[in-house]
Amino acid sequence: MASPDVLTEMLDYIGFEPYDAQLLMDIGPYVRPEFAALIDEFYVAIEQNPRAMAVFQGPDQIAHQKTTLLAWLESLFKGIYDEAYLVRRERIGRAHVRIGLDQRFMLGGMNLIRESLHEAHEAATPWEPDHKLEGHRAIDKICDVELAIMLETYREDSDDRLRKNERLATLGQLSASIGHELRNPLAVMETSLHLLRRRVTGGEKTNRHLARIGNQIALCGSIISDLMQLARDEAPQRSSTDFVELVRLAVADLVVPEPVCIELDLPEGIAPIEVDAGQLRQVVVNVVQNAVGAAVLDGPGTVWVSLKDDGARLVLVVEDDGEGIEPGTRHRLFEPLFTTRAKGIGLGLALCKSVLAAHHGEIQALDRDGGGARFEVRLPRTEPTS
Amino acid sequence: MSADILVVDDNCALAENLAEILEDEGHRVLVANDARGALALAGEHRFSVALLDIRMPGMDGVALGAELLARDPNTRCALMTAYTADARVAEARALGLTRVLPKPVPLTELFAWVADIEEPAK
């Protein structure tokens, strides 16, 4: 968080003086009656842009935003620009960052408001031209201060991401080297097991234990593969894959808690697809596991898994009737180490995203009709040649 | 006919295990734990197959493979690595060392490859 010194520094740099504060306070009563119209115009402009609109979750949130914007405009002309003001402004800035509003929309929005305030002041304030011009300058200065605070919160956010990426890079290198070091002993165990199987002519129990060791070695191998894959260590090794079968087996192997029921809707006769079967299996496991985790939270739940082939690509849809995705977290769901769960370290969906990117596909988090979350995985059939 | 196979890995246990498995399959196998030992053996024997770990202290498996090929172009080399995205793998391909086996070594693939060398296409 910025210190009060930052505010003083910003005010000084912009040349905002006590006289400007006084001017704004005097303008306030004249422009205040225009606020309602100004806010309506502002949201009409936003509604024309679907990408700016996308961060708002329906009419309730817009109504709430309108109230917030009114309070913001009110305090803009109060004439008091102290530490508490800075803290409130930063909180508003961080709210914009949190809902994922792109910086350019924030800039565009600030510009719209600035223009409207100038217009309102020009039309409503009954001052002599020179005095009025001073008022326009004061409006520009306070809008510049607001913009500087907003940009500061965006910068804090980008610094946070940078730090996290550095941490991830270290984690990636560590995973890759641990994976490498563990594969050698695993190779020894596996070859020794192979020899043992030939040397030992034991009974059923002995064979069961040998099989168990083999399975666990294979499990260790696949855990290492996941980690190394996330460390971007391994490119997909594509082979012709029966995707329906892959989904069926991946779901069958999941450990699903009692109150959750998985409903599969898998079509017959889908042509094989060229993918890395191991990586895509992990994607299916992670997305379904994520849905099961959401569905189990409040009592009995259902997870629906369906697959469609539209010719050019396969679309896997996984839905649950859990609590759904919180608006503020949607754009962060696929970030590594981001998690809303008590269990799990936030690698599952991040791994999905990186695997799909390597396959030129995509994964999206949406809302399910009737509540809960909906994840769509799209996998193109042909690899772009570029 | 059985192949004369050279297995080189600085992990002694793995080199010995692979040798034992291939011997079980009826091959003659010699083991070295570094490139120097491998080149000494290559001075005394002819190998039709060489299995080489990439990451070894001193000369690595890629350089060793290139050297073995230079001495006897009929030797078929396979590189073994726990690290398939290693930059050395791409360099190895450029040197004509195209066969790369991941670790843990897929034995079925290894057997099939060795069998293929023994019975070259007519």
Short mmCIF file of C-alpha atoms in Angstrom, two decimals:
data_model
loop_
_atom_site.label_atom_id
_atom_site.label_comp_id
_atom_site.label_asym_id
_atom_site.label_seq_id
_atom_site.Cartn_x
_atom_site.Cartn_y
_atom_site.Cartn_z
CA MET A 1 0.00 0.00 0.00
CA ALA A 2 1.22 3.49 -0.80
CA SER A 3 2.23 5.72 2.09
CA PRO A 4 0.79 9.22 2.76
CA ASP A 5 4.09 10.57 1.39
CA VAL A 6 3.07 9.15 -1.97
CA LEU A 7 -0.10 11.26 -1.93
CA THR A 8 1.80 14.43 -1.01
CA GLU A 9 4.33 13.66 -3.72
CA MET A 10 1.59 13.13 -6.31
CA LEU A 11 -0.26 16.33 -5.34
CA ASP A 12 3.00 18.31 -5.51
CA TYR A 13 4.01 16.84 -8.83
CA ILE A 14 0.63 17.56 -10.41
CA GLY A 15 0.71 21.05 -8.87
CA PHE A 16 -2.47 20.55 -6.88
CA GLU A 17 -2.72 23.37 -4.34
CA PRO A 18 -5.09 24.23 -1.46
CA TYR A 19 -6.68 26.76 -3.85
CA ASP A 20 -7.61 23.90 -6.22
CA ALA A 21 -9.24 22.07 -3.32
CA GLN A 22 -11.23 25.21 -2.56
CA LEU A 23 -12.28 25.56 -6.23
CA LEU A 24 -13.52 21.97 -6.36
CA MET A 25 -15.46 22.45 -3.16
CA ASP A 26 -17.11 25.56 -4.67
CA ILE A 27 -17.91 23.83 -7.98
CA GLY A 28 -19.51 20.87 -6.14
CA PRO A 29 -23.00 22.33 -5.54
CA TYR A 30 -23.32 23.34 -9.23
CA VAL A 31 -22.30 20.06 -10.83
CA ARG A 32 -23.83 17.71 -8.24
CA PRO A 33 -27.34 17.77 -9.86
CA GLU A 34 -25.69 16.48 -13.08
CA PHE A 35 -24.19 13.36 -11.46
CA ALA A 36 -27.18 11.06 -12.05
CA ALA A 37 -27.24 11.82 -15.78
CA LEU A 38 -23.45 11.56 -15.95
CA ILE A 39 -23.52 8.08 -14.37
CA ASP A 40 -26.26 6.88 -16.74
CA GLU A 41 -24.29 8.10 -19.77
CA PHE A 42 -21.17 6.42 -18.42
CA TYR A 43 -22.87 3.02 -18.20
CA VAL A 44 -24.51 3.41 -21.60
CA ALA A 45 -20.98 3.82 -23.00
CA ILE A 46 -19.76 0.73 -21.11
CA GLU A 47 -22.71 -1.37 -22.24
CA GLN A 48 -21.71 -0.72 -25.83
CA ASN A 49 -18.46 -2.55 -25.23
CA PRO A 50 -18.97 -6.28 -24.62
CA ARG A 51 -15.42 -6.80 -23.35
CA ALA A 52 -15.75 -4.08 -20.73
CA MET A 53 -19.22 -5.36 -19.91
CA ALA A 54 -17.93 -8.92 -19.41
CA VAL A 55 -16.40 -8.14 -16.01
CA PHE A 56 -19.79 -7.20 -14.55
CA GLN A 57 -21.97 -9.96 -13.18
CA GLY A 58 -25.46 -8.84 -14.13
CA PRO A 59 -27.74 -5.90 -13.24
CA ASP A 60 -27.27 -6.18 -9.46
CA GLN A 61 -23.58 -5.57 -9.73
CA ILE A 62 -24.09 -2.65 -12.12
CA ALA A 63 -26.60 -1.08 -9.69
CA HIS A 64 -24.01 -1.46 -6.93
CA GLN A 65 -21.30 0.05 -9.17
CA LYS A 66 -23.54 3.05 -9.90
CA THR A 67 -23.92 3.73 -6.17
CA THR A 68 -20.16 3.46 -5.74
CA LEU A 69 -19.53 5.81 -8.66
CA LEU A 70 -21.94 8.38 -7.16
CA ALA A 71 -20.11 8.27 -3.82
CA TRP A 72 -16.82 8.60 -5.70
CA LEU A 73 -18.04 11.71 -7.54
CA GLU A 74 -19.39 13.23 -4.33
CA SER A 75 -16.06 12.91 -2.54
CA LEU A 76 -14.21 14.24 -5.59
CA PHE A 77 -15.72 17.66 -4.85
CA LYS A 78 -15.53 17.59 -1.04
CA GLY A 79 -12.25 19.46 -1.01
CA ILE A 80 -10.58 17.07 1.43
CA TYR A 81 -7.70 15.10 -0.07
CA ASP A 82 -5.98 13.47 2.89
CA GLU A 83 -4.61 10.04 3.77
CA ALA A 84 -8.10 8.57 4.29
CA TYR A 85 -8.99 9.78 0.79
CA LEU A 86 -5.94 8.02 -0.65
CA VAL A 87 -6.80 4.79 1.17
CA ARG A 88 -10.39 4.84 -0.13
CA ARG A 89 -9.19 5.53 -3.66
CA GLU A 90 -6.69 2.68 -3.51
CA ARG A 91 -9.44 0.36 -2.35
CA ILE A 92 -11.51 1.30 -5.41
CA GLY A 93 -8.45 0.81 -7.65
CA ARG A 94 -7.84 -2.65 -6.25
CA ALA A 95 -11.50 -3.57 -6.78
CA HIS A 96 -11.05 -2.80 -10.50
CA VAL A 97 -7.92 -4.95 -10.60
CA ARG A 98 -9.67 -7.76 -8.74
CA ILE A 99 -12.61 -8.04 -11.13
CA GLY A 100 -10.11 -8.13 -13.98
CA LEU A 101 -10.99 -4.84 -15.65
CA ASP A 102 -8.41 -4.25 -18.32
CA GLN A 103 -6.27 -1.15 -17.73
CA ARG A 104 -7.34 0.40 -21.05
CA PHE A 105 -11.01 0.28 -20.03
CA MET A 106 -10.12 1.96 -16.74
CA LEU A 107 -8.27 4.68 -18.71
CA GLY A 108 -11.19 5.06 -21.11
CA GLY A 109 -13.64 5.27 -18.21
CA MET A 110 -11.59 7.92 -16.41
CA ASN A 111 -11.47 9.94 -19.61
CA LEU A 112 -15.24 9.77 -20.08
CA ILE A 113 -15.78 11.02 -16.54
CA ARG A 114 -13.27 13.81 -16.96
CA GLU A 115 -15.01 15.00 -20.14
CA SER A 116 -18.46 14.89 -18.50
CA LEU A 117 -17.24 16.83 -15.46
CA HIS A 118 -15.80 19.55 -17.70
CA GLU A 119 -19.10 19.74 -19.58
CA ALA A 120 -21.13 19.90 -16.37
CA HIS A 121 -18.89 22.61 -14.93
CA GLU A 122 -18.99 24.59 -18.18
CA ALA A 123 -22.80 24.44 -18.32
CA ALA A 124 -23.75 24.76 -14.66
CA THR A 125 -21.20 26.88 -12.80
CA PRO A 126 -22.17 30.62 -13.07
CA TRP A 127 -18.63 32.01 -12.89
CA GLU A 128 -16.65 34.60 -14.85
CA PRO A 129 -14.59 33.02 -17.68
CA ASP A 130 -11.21 33.37 -15.88
CA HIS A 131 -12.57 31.90 -12.69
CA LYS A 132 -14.27 29.12 -14.63
CA LEU A 133 -10.99 28.27 -16.40
CA GLU A 134 -9.34 27.86 -13.00
CA GLY A 135 -12.15 25.45 -12.15
CA HIS A 136 -11.47 23.40 -15.30
CA ARG A 137 -7.78 23.20 -14.35
CA ALA A 138 -8.67 22.04 -10.84
CA ILE A 139 -10.90 19.29 -12.33
CA ASP A 140 -8.02 18.18 -14.58
CA LYS A 141 -5.62 18.09 -11.66
CA ILE A 142 -7.86 16.02 -9.39
CA CYS A 143 -8.60 13.63 -12.28
CA ASP A 144 -4.84 13.28 -12.82
CA VAL A 145 -4.41 12.46 -9.12
CA GLU A 146 -7.17 9.84 -9.38
CA LEU A 147 -5.56 8.36 -12.47
CA ALA A 148 -2.16 8.21 -10.78
CA ILE A 149 -3.66 6.32 -7.81
CA MET A 150 -5.43 3.89 -10.17
CA LEU A 151 -2.26 3.23 -12.15
CA GLU A 152 -0.39 2.66 -8.90
CA THR A 153 -2.79 -0.16 -7.92
CA TYR A 154 -2.40 -1.73 -11.37
CA ARG A 155 1.38 -1.52 -10.94
CA GLU A 156 1.18 -3.20 -7.50
CA ASP A 157 -0.78 -6.01 -9.12
CA SER A 158 1.73 -6.46 -11.92
CA ASP A 159 4.60 -6.48 -9.40
CA ASP A 160 2.78 -9.24 -7.49
CA ARG A 161 2.46 -11.29 -10.66
CA LEU A 162 6.12 -10.79 -11.46
CA ARG A 163 7.17 -12.00 -8.03
CA LYS A 164 4.91 -15.02 -8.36
CA ASN A 165 6.34 -15.84 -11.78
CA GLU A 166 9.85 -15.74 -10.37
CA ARG A 167 8.78 -18.09 -7.60
CA LEU A 168 7.23 -20.38 -10.22
CA ALA A 169 10.35 -20.37 -12.34
CA THR A 170 12.32 -21.53 -9.30
CA LEU A 171 9.68 -24.14 -8.54
CA GLY A 172 9.87 -25.31 -12.16
CA GLN A 173 13.63 -25.71 -12.09
CA LEU A 174 13.43 -27.50 -8.77
CA SER A 175 10.74 -29.89 -10.04
CA ALA A 176 12.70 -30.63 -13.17
CA SER A 177 15.88 -31.47 -11.30
CA ILE A 178 14.10 -33.51 -8.61
CA GLY A 179 12.23 -35.36 -11.35
CA HIS A 180 15.45 -36.11 -13.11
CA GLU A 181 17.14 -37.34 -9.96
CA LEU A 182 14.18 -39.57 -9.06
CA ARG A 183 13.86 -41.18 -12.47
CA ASN A 184 17.24 -42.87 -12.13
CA PRO A 185 16.43 -44.74 -8.91
CA LEU A 186 13.00 -45.54 -10.38
CA ALA A 187 14.70 -47.02 -13.42
CA VAL A 188 16.81 -49.22 -11.13
CA MET A 189 13.74 -50.36 -9.16
CA GLU A 190 11.83 -51.09 -12.32
CA THR A 191 14.60 -53.15 -13.91
CA SER A 192 15.24 -54.99 -10.63
CA LEU A 193 11.53 -55.76 -10.42
CA HIS A 194 11.62 -57.07 -13.99
CA LEU A 195 14.49 -59.41 -13.04
CA LEU A 196 12.79 -60.46 -9.79
CA ARG A 197 9.64 -61.44 -11.67
CA ARG A 198 11.73 -63.80 -13.74
CA ARG A 199 13.76 -65.22 -10.84
CA VAL A 200 10.99 -65.65 -8.30
CA THR A 201 8.53 -68.43 -8.78
CA GLY A 202 6.34 -67.51 -5.86
CA GLY A 203 2.70 -68.09 -5.22
CA GLU A 204 -0.26 -65.84 -5.72
CA LYS A 205 0.63 -63.58 -2.78
CA THR A 206 4.17 -62.99 -4.00
CA ASN A 207 2.88 -62.11 -7.44
CA ARG A 208 0.35 -59.71 -5.96
CA HIS A 209 3.10 -57.86 -4.11
CA LEU A 210 5.32 -57.77 -7.18
CA ALA A 211 2.40 -56.33 -9.13
CA ARG A 212 1.77 -53.80 -6.38
CA ILE A 213 5.39 -52.63 -6.43
CA GLY A 214 5.17 -52.30 -10.20
CA ASN A 215 2.00 -50.21 -9.99
CA GLN A 216 3.44 -47.91 -7.37
CA ILE A 217 6.63 -47.41 -9.38
CA ALA A 218 4.44 -46.48 -12.35
CA LEU A 219 2.47 -44.06 -10.15
CA CYS A 220 5.70 -42.39 -8.98
CA GLY A 221 6.72 -42.09 -12.62
CA SER A 222 3.47 -40.36 -13.54
CA ILE A 223 3.65 -37.93 -10.62
CA ILE A 224 7.14 -36.96 -11.74
CA SER A 225 5.86 -36.56 -15.29
CA ASP A 226 3.13 -34.15 -14.09
CA LEU A 227 5.62 -32.02 -12.23
CA MET A 228 8.08 -31.95 -15.09
CA GLN A 229 5.29 -31.21 -17.54
CA LEU A 230 4.26 -28.19 -15.52
CA ALA A 231 7.87 -27.10 -15.47
CA ARG A 232 7.40 -27.03 -19.29
CA ASP A 233 9.95 -29.72 -19.58
CA GLU A 234 8.13 -32.02 -21.93
CA ALA A 235 6.58 -31.34 -25.32
CA PRO A 236 3.46 -33.36 -26.18
CA GLN A 237 4.14 -36.72 -27.78
CA ARG A 238 1.15 -37.09 -30.05
CA SER A 239 -0.32 -40.40 -31.06
CA SER A 240 -3.66 -41.50 -32.40
CA THR A 241 -5.94 -41.67 -29.34
CA ASP A 242 -9.48 -42.90 -28.72
CA PHE A 243 -10.58 -39.90 -26.68
CA VAL A 244 -13.89 -41.40 -25.56
CA GLU A 245 -12.04 -44.33 -24.06
CA LEU A 246 -9.48 -41.98 -22.51
CA VAL A 247 -12.23 -40.01 -20.75
CA ARG A 248 -14.03 -43.17 -19.65
CA LEU A 249 -10.88 -44.69 -18.12
CA ALA A 250 -9.72 -41.44 -16.51
CA VAL A 251 -13.11 -40.97 -14.81
CA ALA A 252 -13.28 -44.65 -13.79
CA ASP A 253 -9.92 -44.36 -12.00
CA LEU A 254 -10.99 -41.33 -9.94
CA VAL A 255 -11.64 -41.73 -6.27
CA VAL A 256 -15.07 -40.10 -5.91
CA PRO A 257 -16.49 -39.47 -2.43
CA GLU A 258 -19.84 -41.13 -1.63
CA PRO A 259 -22.26 -38.16 -1.95
CA VAL A 260 -21.08 -37.23 -5.45
CA CYS A 261 -22.46 -38.87 -8.56
CA ILE A 262 -20.78 -38.56 -11.95
CA GLU A 263 -23.00 -38.69 -15.04
CA LEU A 264 -21.19 -39.53 -18.25
CA ASP A 265 -22.57 -38.63 -21.66
CA LEU A 266 -20.04 -39.97 -24.15
CA PRO A 267 -20.98 -40.48 -27.79
CA GLU A 268 -20.01 -43.54 -29.81
CA GLY A 269 -17.99 -43.55 -32.98
CA ILE A 270 -15.76 -40.52 -32.47
CA ALA A 271 -12.71 -40.76 -34.72
CA PRO A 272 -9.33 -40.97 -32.95
CA ILE A 273 -7.47 -37.70 -32.33
CA GLU A 274 -3.73 -36.97 -32.42
CA VAL A 275 -2.87 -35.94 -28.86
CA ASP A 276 -0.50 -36.77 -26.04
CA ALA A 277 -2.70 -39.34 -24.29
CA GLY A 278 -0.85 -39.11 -20.96
CA GLN A 279 -1.11 -35.33 -20.80
CA LEU A 280 -4.77 -35.24 -21.87
CA ARG A 281 -5.66 -37.95 -19.38
CA GLN A 282 -4.24 -35.68 -16.69
CA VAL A 283 -6.35 -32.79 -18.00
CA VAL A 284 -9.53 -34.89 -17.76
CA VAL A 285 -8.60 -36.12 -14.28
CA ASN A 286 -7.83 -32.60 -13.05
CA VAL A 287 -10.96 -30.94 -14.44
CA VAL A 288 -13.30 -33.69 -13.22
CA GLN A 289 -11.54 -33.84 -9.85
CA ASN A 290 -11.97 -30.08 -9.56
CA ALA A 291 -15.70 -30.43 -10.29
CA VAL A 292 -16.05 -33.25 -7.76
CA GLY A 293 -14.32 -31.04 -5.20
CA ALA A 294 -16.89 -28.29 -5.87
CA ALA A 295 -19.89 -30.64 -5.89
CA VAL A 296 -18.99 -32.33 -2.60
CA LEU A 297 -18.87 -29.11 -0.58
CA ASP A 298 -22.57 -28.86 0.16
CA GLY A 299 -23.94 -32.34 0.51
CA PRO A 300 -24.99 -34.64 -2.32
CA GLY A 301 -23.83 -33.31 -5.66
CA THR A 302 -23.63 -34.21 -9.31
CA VAL A 303 -20.91 -33.84 -11.90
CA TRP A 304 -21.81 -34.06 -15.59
CA VAL A 305 -19.14 -35.03 -18.10
CA SER A 306 -20.00 -34.85 -21.79
CA LEU A 307 -18.09 -34.94 -25.05
CA LYS A 308 -18.97 -33.60 -28.48
CA ASP A 309 -17.23 -33.73 -31.82
CA ASP A 310 -17.95 -30.81 -34.13
CA GLY A 311 -15.65 -32.14 -36.82
CA ALA A 312 -12.84 -29.63 -36.40
CA ARG A 313 -12.45 -30.21 -32.68
CA LEU A 314 -13.53 -32.15 -29.62
CA VAL A 315 -15.34 -30.28 -26.87
CA LEU A 316 -15.32 -31.75 -23.39
CA VAL A 317 -17.78 -30.16 -20.98
CA VAL A 318 -17.54 -30.76 -17.24
CA GLU A 319 -20.26 -29.24 -15.05
CA ASP A 320 -21.02 -29.38 -11.34
CA ASP A 321 -23.84 -28.17 -9.09
CA GLY A 322 -21.54 -26.71 -6.47
CA GLU A 323 -21.39 -23.08 -5.41
CA GLY A 324 -20.08 -21.84 -8.73
CA ILE A 325 -17.19 -19.54 -9.46
CA GLU A 326 -16.81 -16.34 -7.48
CA PRO A 327 -16.75 -13.38 -9.87
CA GLY A 328 -13.46 -12.06 -8.56
CA THR A 329 -11.61 -15.36 -8.98
CA ARG A 330 -12.64 -16.34 -12.50
CA HIS A 331 -9.72 -14.74 -14.30
CA ARG A 332 -7.22 -16.22 -11.85
CA LEU A 333 -8.45 -19.85 -11.84
CA PHE A 334 -5.78 -21.05 -14.25
CA GLU A 335 -2.89 -19.27 -12.56
CA PRO A 336 -0.39 -21.65 -10.98
CA LEU A 337 -0.52 -21.74 -7.17
CA PHE A 338 -3.95 -20.07 -7.15
CA THR A 339 -6.46 -22.09 -5.15
CA THR A 340 -9.71 -21.51 -3.28
CA ARG A 341 -9.59 -24.94 -1.65
CA ALA A 342 -8.16 -26.03 1.67
CA LYS A 343 -6.68 -29.09 -0.05
CA GLY A 344 -4.49 -28.74 -3.09
CA ILE A 345 -1.76 -26.32 -4.03
CA GLY A 346 -3.31 -24.88 -7.18
CA LEU A 347 -1.44 -26.76 -9.88
CA GLY A 348 -4.31 -28.80 -11.37
CA LEU A 349 -6.05 -26.24 -13.58
CA ALA A 350 -2.76 -24.50 -14.37
CA LEU A 351 -1.45 -27.81 -15.71
CA CYS A 352 -4.62 -28.17 -17.83
CA LYS A 353 -4.06 -24.74 -19.32
CA SER A 354 -0.44 -25.42 -20.20
CA VAL A 355 -1.24 -28.84 -21.72
CA LEU A 356 -4.06 -27.36 -23.82
CA ALA A 357 -1.88 -24.48 -24.95
CA ALA A 358 0.71 -27.02 -26.12
CA HIS A 359 -2.07 -28.75 -28.07
CA HIS A 360 -3.32 -25.42 -29.53
CA GLY A 361 -6.56 -25.94 -27.61
CA GLU A 362 -8.15 -23.98 -24.80
CA ILE A 363 -9.96 -24.32 -21.49
CA GLN A 364 -12.62 -21.91 -20.21
CA ALA A 365 -14.39 -21.46 -16.89
CA LEU A 366 -18.07 -20.53 -17.25
CA ASP A 367 -21.27 -20.61 -15.22
CA ARG A 368 -23.59 -23.60 -15.46
CA ASP A 369 -27.25 -22.85 -16.24
CA GLY A 370 -29.03 -23.46 -12.95
CA GLY A 371 -25.99 -22.83 -10.73
CA GLY A 372 -22.53 -24.29 -10.37
CA ALA A 373 -19.52 -24.16 -12.65
CA ARG A 374 -18.99 -25.26 -16.24
CA PHE A 375 -15.58 -25.97 -17.71
CA GLU A 376 -15.16 -26.30 -21.45
CA VAL A 377 -12.10 -27.95 -22.95
CA ARG A 378 -11.62 -27.48 -26.71
CA LEU A 379 -9.16 -29.64 -28.55
CA PRO A 380 -8.56 -28.98 -32.26
CA ARG A 381 -8.14 -32.01 -34.47
CA THR A 382 -5.37 -30.70 -36.64
CA GLU A 383 -2.25 -29.03 -35.39
CA PRO A 384 -1.83 -25.62 -37.04
CA THR A 385 1.13 -25.83 -39.41
CA SER A 386 2.52 -22.39 -38.56
CA MET B 1 22.19 -64.68 -33.53
CA SER B 2 22.84 -62.55 -30.46
CA ALA B 3 24.16 -59.03 -30.44
CA ASP B 4 27.23 -57.76 -28.66
CA ILE B 5 25.89 -54.97 -26.54
CA LEU B 6 27.68 -52.24 -24.64
CA VAL B 7 25.81 -50.61 -21.73
CA VAL B 8 27.24 -47.37 -20.34
CA ASP B 9 25.74 -45.60 -17.33
CA ASP B 10 27.35 -43.93 -14.34
CA ASN B 11 24.50 -45.42 -12.29
CA CYS B 12 26.20 -48.82 -11.74
CA ALA B 13 23.05 -50.55 -10.49
CA LEU B 14 21.07 -49.54 -13.56
CA ALA B 15 23.89 -50.51 -15.95
CA GLU B 16 24.18 -53.95 -14.30
CA ASN B 17 20.41 -54.49 -14.27
CA LEU B 18 20.08 -53.64 -17.96
CA ALA B 19 23.01 -55.96 -18.73
CA GLU B 20 21.43 -58.78 -16.76
CA ILE B 21 18.07 -58.30 -18.46
CA LEU B 22 19.67 -58.32 -21.92
CA GLU B 23 21.78 -61.37 -20.99
CA ASP B 24 18.54 -63.11 -20.00
CA GLU B 25 17.36 -62.39 -23.53
CA GLY B 26 20.43 -64.23 -24.80
CA HIS B 27 22.76 -61.34 -25.65
CA ARG B 28 26.42 -60.87 -24.80
CA VAL B 29 26.73 -57.67 -22.79
CA LEU B 30 29.60 -55.62 -21.40
CA VAL B 31 29.23 -52.75 -18.94
CA ALA B 32 31.14 -49.50 -18.43
CA ASN B 33 30.41 -46.72 -15.97
CA ASP B 34 31.96 -43.85 -17.88
CA ALA B 35 33.07 -42.89 -21.39
CA ARG B 36 36.72 -43.70 -20.75
CA GLY B 37 35.87 -47.27 -19.69
CA ALA B 38 33.53 -47.59 -22.68
CA LEU B 39 36.18 -46.47 -25.17
CA ALA B 40 38.68 -48.91 -23.63
CA LEU B 41 36.18 -51.74 -24.19
CA ALA B 42 35.49 -50.52 -27.72
CA GLY B 43 39.21 -50.84 -28.41
CA GLU B 44 39.05 -54.55 -27.68
CA HIS B 45 35.55 -55.54 -28.86
CA ARG B 46 33.17 -54.79 -31.66
CA PHE B 47 29.69 -53.87 -30.53
CA SER B 48 26.64 -53.98 -32.72
CA VAL B 49 24.58 -52.10 -30.09
CA ALA B 50 25.49 -49.43 -27.54
CA LEU B 51 23.13 -48.13 -24.83
CA LEU B 52 24.44 -44.83 -23.51
CA ASP B 53 23.30 -42.67 -20.64
CA ILE B 54 23.42 -39.01 -21.72
CA ARG B 55 24.38 -37.32 -18.46
CA MET B 56 27.64 -38.73 -17.17
CA PRO B 57 30.62 -37.07 -15.54
CA GLY B 58 33.42 -36.38 -18.01
CA MET B 59 32.55 -37.11 -21.64
CA ASP B 60 28.75 -37.41 -21.90
CA GLY B 61 26.72 -40.04 -23.75
CA VAL B 62 26.22 -37.88 -26.83
CA ALA B 63 29.94 -37.25 -27.35
CA LEU B 64 30.64 -40.91 -26.59
CA GLY B 65 28.05 -42.02 -29.16
CA ALA B 66 29.60 -39.79 -31.81
CA GLU B 67 33.05 -41.22 -31.01
CA LEU B 68 31.79 -44.83 -31.15
CA LEU B 69 30.12 -44.11 -34.51
CA ALA B 70 33.34 -42.59 -35.83
CA ARG B 71 35.25 -45.72 -34.85
CA ASP B 72 32.65 -48.16 -36.14
CA PRO B 73 29.79 -46.81 -38.28
CA ASN B 74 27.99 -50.16 -37.92
CA THR B 75 27.43 -49.71 -34.19
CA ARG B 76 23.83 -48.75 -33.46
CA CYS B 77 23.58 -46.37 -30.53
CA ALA B 78 20.61 -45.57 -28.31
CA LEU B 79 20.77 -42.75 -25.79
CA MET B 80 19.07 -43.07 -22.42
CA THR B 81 17.89 -40.03 -20.51
CA ALA B 82 15.70 -39.09 -17.58
CA TYR B 83 15.39 -35.68 -19.18
CA THR B 84 13.87 -36.01 -22.63
CA ALA B 85 13.68 -32.24 -23.15
CA ASP B 86 17.45 -31.96 -22.63
CA ALA B 87 19.06 -29.66 -25.20
CA ARG B 88 21.63 -32.43 -25.73
CA VAL B 89 18.89 -34.64 -27.20
CA ALA B 90 18.43 -32.21 -30.09
CA GLU B 91 22.20 -31.96 -30.55
CA ALA B 92 22.41 -35.75 -30.57
CA ARG B 93 19.87 -35.95 -33.39
CA ALA B 94 22.01 -33.59 -35.45
CA LEU B 95 24.92 -36.00 -34.95
CA GLY B 96 22.85 -38.93 -36.23
CA LEU B 97 22.05 -40.34 -32.78
CA THR B 98 18.33 -40.49 -33.29
CA ARG B 99 17.26 -43.28 -30.95
CA VAL B 100 16.42 -41.88 -27.50
CA LEU B 101 14.98 -44.01 -24.71
CA PRO B 102 13.42 -42.28 -21.69
CA LYS B 103 14.18 -43.41 -18.17
CA PRO B 104 12.72 -45.55 -16.68
CA VAL B 105 13.68 -47.54 -19.79
CA PRO B 106 10.70 -49.04 -21.65
CA LEU B 107 11.94 -52.62 -21.87
CA THR B 108 9.51 -53.80 -24.54
CA GLU B 109 10.66 -50.98 -26.81
CA LEU B 110 14.29 -51.81 -26.05
CA PHE B 111 13.83 -55.52 -26.87
CA ALA B 112 12.02 -54.71 -30.09
CA TRP B 113 14.76 -52.33 -31.16
CA VAL B 114 17.56 -54.80 -30.41
CA ALA B 115 15.66 -57.59 -32.20
CA ASP B 116 15.28 -55.31 -35.20
CA ILE B 117 19.03 -54.74 -35.37
CA GLU B 118 19.71 -58.46 -35.23
CA GLU B 119 17.45 -59.13 -38.20
CA PRO B 120 18.02 -56.27 -40.58
CA ALA B 121 15.41 -55.82 -43.27
CA LYS B 122 16.17 -57.98 -46.26
#
